CSV table of C-alpha atoms in Angstrom, one decimal:
chain,number,residue,atom,x,y,z
A,1,MET,CA,-74.4,24.1,34.3
A,2,SER,CA,-78.3,23.9,32.6
A,3,MET,CA,-80.3,20.9,33.6
A,4,ARG,CA,-82.3,20.5,30.3
A,5,LYS,CA,-85.9,20.1,31.2
A,6,MET,CA,-87.4,16.1,30.2
A,7,ASP,CA,-90.8,17.3,28.1
A,8,PRO,CA,-91.1,14.4,25.2
A,9,SER,CA,-93.6,16.6,23.6
A,10,SER,CA,-91.1,18.9,22.8
A,11,GLY,CA,-89.2,16.4,20.1
A,12,GLU,CA,-86.1,16.1,21.6
A,13,VAL,CA,-85.0,12.7,21.7
A,14,TRP,CA,-84.1,11.6,25.1
A,15,ILE,CA,-82.5,8.2,24.3
A,16,GLY,CA,-81.5,6.8,27.8
A,17,TYR,CA,-85.8,7.4,28.2
A,18,SER,CA,-86.5,6.3,25.3
A,19,LEU,CA,-84.1,3.1,25.7
A,20,LYS,CA,-86.0,2.1,29.1
A,21,ILE,CA,-89.2,2.9,27.8
A,22,ALA,CA,-88.4,0.1,25.0
A,23,GLN,CA,-86.8,-2.3,28.0
A,24,HIS,CA,-90.0,-1.6,30.1
A,25,ARG,CA,-92.1,-3.0,27.4
A,26,LEU,CA,-89.9,-6.2,26.1
A,27,ARG,CA,-89.9,-7.0,29.8
A,28,GLN,CA,-94.1,-6.6,29.8
A,29,ARG,CA,-93.7,-8.3,26.8
A,30,LEU,CA,-91.7,-11.7,28.4
A,31,GLU,CA,-93.2,-11.4,31.4
A,32,ALA,CA,-97.5,-12.1,29.2
A,33,GLU,CA,-95.5,-14.3,26.5
A,34,LEU,CA,-93.9,-16.6,29.5
A,35,ALA,CA,-96.8,-16.4,32.3
A,36,GLU,CA,-98.2,-20.4,31.0
A,37,THR,CA,-94.7,-21.1,31.7
A,38,GLY,CA,-95.1,-20.4,35.8
A,39,VAL,CA,-91.8,-17.9,35.7
A,40,SER,CA,-90.7,-14.7,35.7
A,41,ALA,CA,-88.1,-12.9,33.1
A,42,ALA,CA,-86.0,-13.3,35.7
A,43,GLN,CA,-86.5,-17.1,36.7
A,44,ASN,CA,-86.4,-17.9,32.8
A,45,ALA,CA,-82.8,-16.0,33.0
A,46,VAL,CA,-81.7,-17.8,35.9
A,47,LEU,CA,-82.9,-21.2,34.2
A,48,LEU,CA,-81.1,-20.4,30.9
A,49,ALA,CA,-77.9,-19.6,32.9
A,50,ILE,CA,-77.9,-22.7,34.3
A,51,GLY,CA,-78.7,-24.9,31.6
A,52,ASN,CA,-75.5,-23.5,30.3
A,53,ASN,CA,-73.8,-23.9,33.1
A,54,PRO,CA,-74.6,-26.1,35.8
A,55,GLN,CA,-70.9,-25.1,37.9
A,56,ILE,CA,-72.7,-21.6,37.7
A,57,SER,CA,-71.8,-19.1,40.5
A,58,ASN,CA,-75.0,-17.7,42.4
A,59,ALA,CA,-72.6,-14.1,41.7
A,60,SER,CA,-72.5,-15.0,38.2
A,61,LEU,CA,-76.6,-16.2,38.2
A,62,ALA,CA,-77.4,-12.8,40.0
A,63,ARG,CA,-75.8,-10.7,37.7
A,64,ALA,CA,-77.6,-12.9,34.5
A,65,ALA,CA,-81.1,-12.1,36.0
A,66,PHE,CA,-80.0,-8.0,37.1
A,67,VAL,CA,-81.1,-9.1,40.6
A,68,THR,CA,-79.0,-9.0,44.1
A,69,PRO,CA,-77.1,-12.1,45.2
A,70,GLN,CA,-79.6,-12.3,48.1
A,71,SER,CA,-82.7,-12.1,45.6
A,72,MET,CA,-80.8,-14.4,43.8
A,73,GLN,CA,-80.7,-16.9,47.0
A,74,GLY,CA,-84.5,-16.6,48.1
A,75,MET,CA,-84.9,-17.1,43.6
A,76,LEU,CA,-83.1,-20.4,43.8
A,77,VAL,CA,-85.1,-21.4,46.4
A,78,THR,CA,-88.1,-20.5,44.6
A,79,LEU,CA,-87.2,-22.9,42.1
A,80,GLU,CA,-86.0,-25.7,44.1
A,81,ARG,CA,-89.4,-25.9,45.4
A,82,ASP,CA,-91.4,-25.9,42.5
A,83,GLY,CA,-89.2,-28.9,41.0
A,84,PHE,CA,-87.5,-26.2,38.4
A,85,ILE,CA,-84.0,-27.0,39.7
A,86,VAL,CA,-82.3,-29.5,41.7
A,87,ARG,CA,-79.0,-28.4,43.8
A,88,THR,CA,-76.9,-31.2,45.2
A,89,PRO,CA,-73.2,-30.0,46.7
A,90,HIS,CA,-69.8,-30.9,44.0
A,91,PRO,CA,-68.6,-34.5,44.7
A,92,GLU,CA,-65.6,-33.3,45.1
A,93,HIS,CA,-65.1,-29.0,46.1
A,94,GLY,CA,-67.9,-29.2,49.2
A,95,ARG,CA,-68.0,-26.1,49.3
A,96,ILE,CA,-69.4,-25.5,46.1
A,97,ILE,CA,-73.2,-26.5,44.9
A,98,MET,CA,-73.8,-27.7,41.5
A,99,THR,CA,-77.2,-27.0,40.5
A,100,GLU,CA,-79.1,-28.8,37.2
A,101,LEU,CA,-82.5,-28.2,35.8
A,102,THR,CA,-85.0,-31.0,35.9
A,103,GLU,CA,-87.0,-32.5,33.1
A,104,LYS,CA,-89.5,-29.8,34.1
A,105,GLY,CA,-86.7,-27.4,34.3
A,106,ARG,CA,-85.4,-27.9,30.9
A,107,ALA,CA,-89.0,-28.2,29.3
A,108,VAL,CA,-89.9,-24.1,30.8
A,109,ALA,CA,-86.2,-23.0,29.6
A,110,GLN,CA,-87.0,-24.1,26.2
A,111,ALA,CA,-90.6,-22.8,26.2
A,112,GLY,CA,-89.2,-19.6,27.8
A,113,THR,CA,-86.2,-19.4,25.0
A,114,ILE,CA,-89.4,-19.5,22.3
A,115,ALA,CA,-91.2,-16.6,24.3
A,116,ALA,CA,-88.0,-14.7,24.2
A,117,GLU,CA,-87.4,-15.3,21.1
A,118,THR,CA,-91.2,-14.5,20.4
A,119,VAL,CA,-90.8,-11.3,21.6
A,120,GLU,CA,-87.8,-10.2,20.1
A,121,ARG,CA,-89.0,-10.6,16.4
A,122,GLN,CA,-92.1,-8.8,17.0
A,123,MET,CA,-89.8,-5.7,18.6
A,124,LEU,CA,-87.4,-5.4,15.7
A,125,ALA,CA,-90.4,-6.3,12.7
A,126,GLY,CA,-90.3,-2.7,11.4
A,127,LEU,CA,-86.1,-2.9,11.5
A,128,THR,CA,-84.3,-4.1,8.5
A,129,SER,CA,-81.5,-6.8,8.7
A,130,GLU,CA,-78.8,-3.6,8.9
A,131,GLU,CA,-80.7,-1.8,11.4
A,132,VAL,CA,-81.1,-4.7,13.7
A,133,LYS,CA,-77.6,-4.8,13.5
A,134,LEU,CA,-76.1,-1.4,13.9
A,135,LEU,CA,-78.9,-0.9,16.5
A,136,GLY,CA,-76.6,-4.1,18.4
A,137,ASP,CA,-73.3,-2.0,17.6
A,138,LEU,CA,-74.4,0.8,18.8
A,139,LEU,CA,-76.3,-0.7,22.1
A,140,ARG,CA,-73.1,-2.3,23.3
A,141,ARG,CA,-70.7,0.8,22.8
A,142,CYS,CA,-73.1,2.4,24.9
A,143,ALA,CA,-73.4,-0.3,27.2
A,144,ASP,CA,-69.0,-0.4,27.5
A,145,ALA,CA,-69.0,3.6,27.3
A,146,LEU,CA,-71.0,3.2,30.4
A,147,GLU,CA,-69.2,0.0,32.2
A,148,GLY,CA,-67.4,1.3,35.5
A,149,ASP,CA,-63.3,0.2,36.4
């Protein structure tokens, strides 16, 4: 089995590498847009997920933010300390912790949505609407092909 040498100057397209560059630049732009809100891109993802489902599990939050469950616990402590969320026991199920956005958290989540939309528009500005749809479809198919059993 021969191994291809990764050489971006060769003109050969490495889709995974190109995808990683795009993802890295997307994250940098999003972090820059979010800087004024006081939250990171991962924290913003958590606030949005909580806003959509106050009973969401820590494991689901970790998946939404692309972090480990252990990291998520620390992130929730920070978000609560900084006044973005409030965590309380579920009134009927003692083991379930309800996590809700505070007014400050709702405002930051709304600003985060606007920041994400701004960055996405910038990223897709050079594409037609048909190309945007095709890109979305192709990326979903690639992700599906890599999903483990």
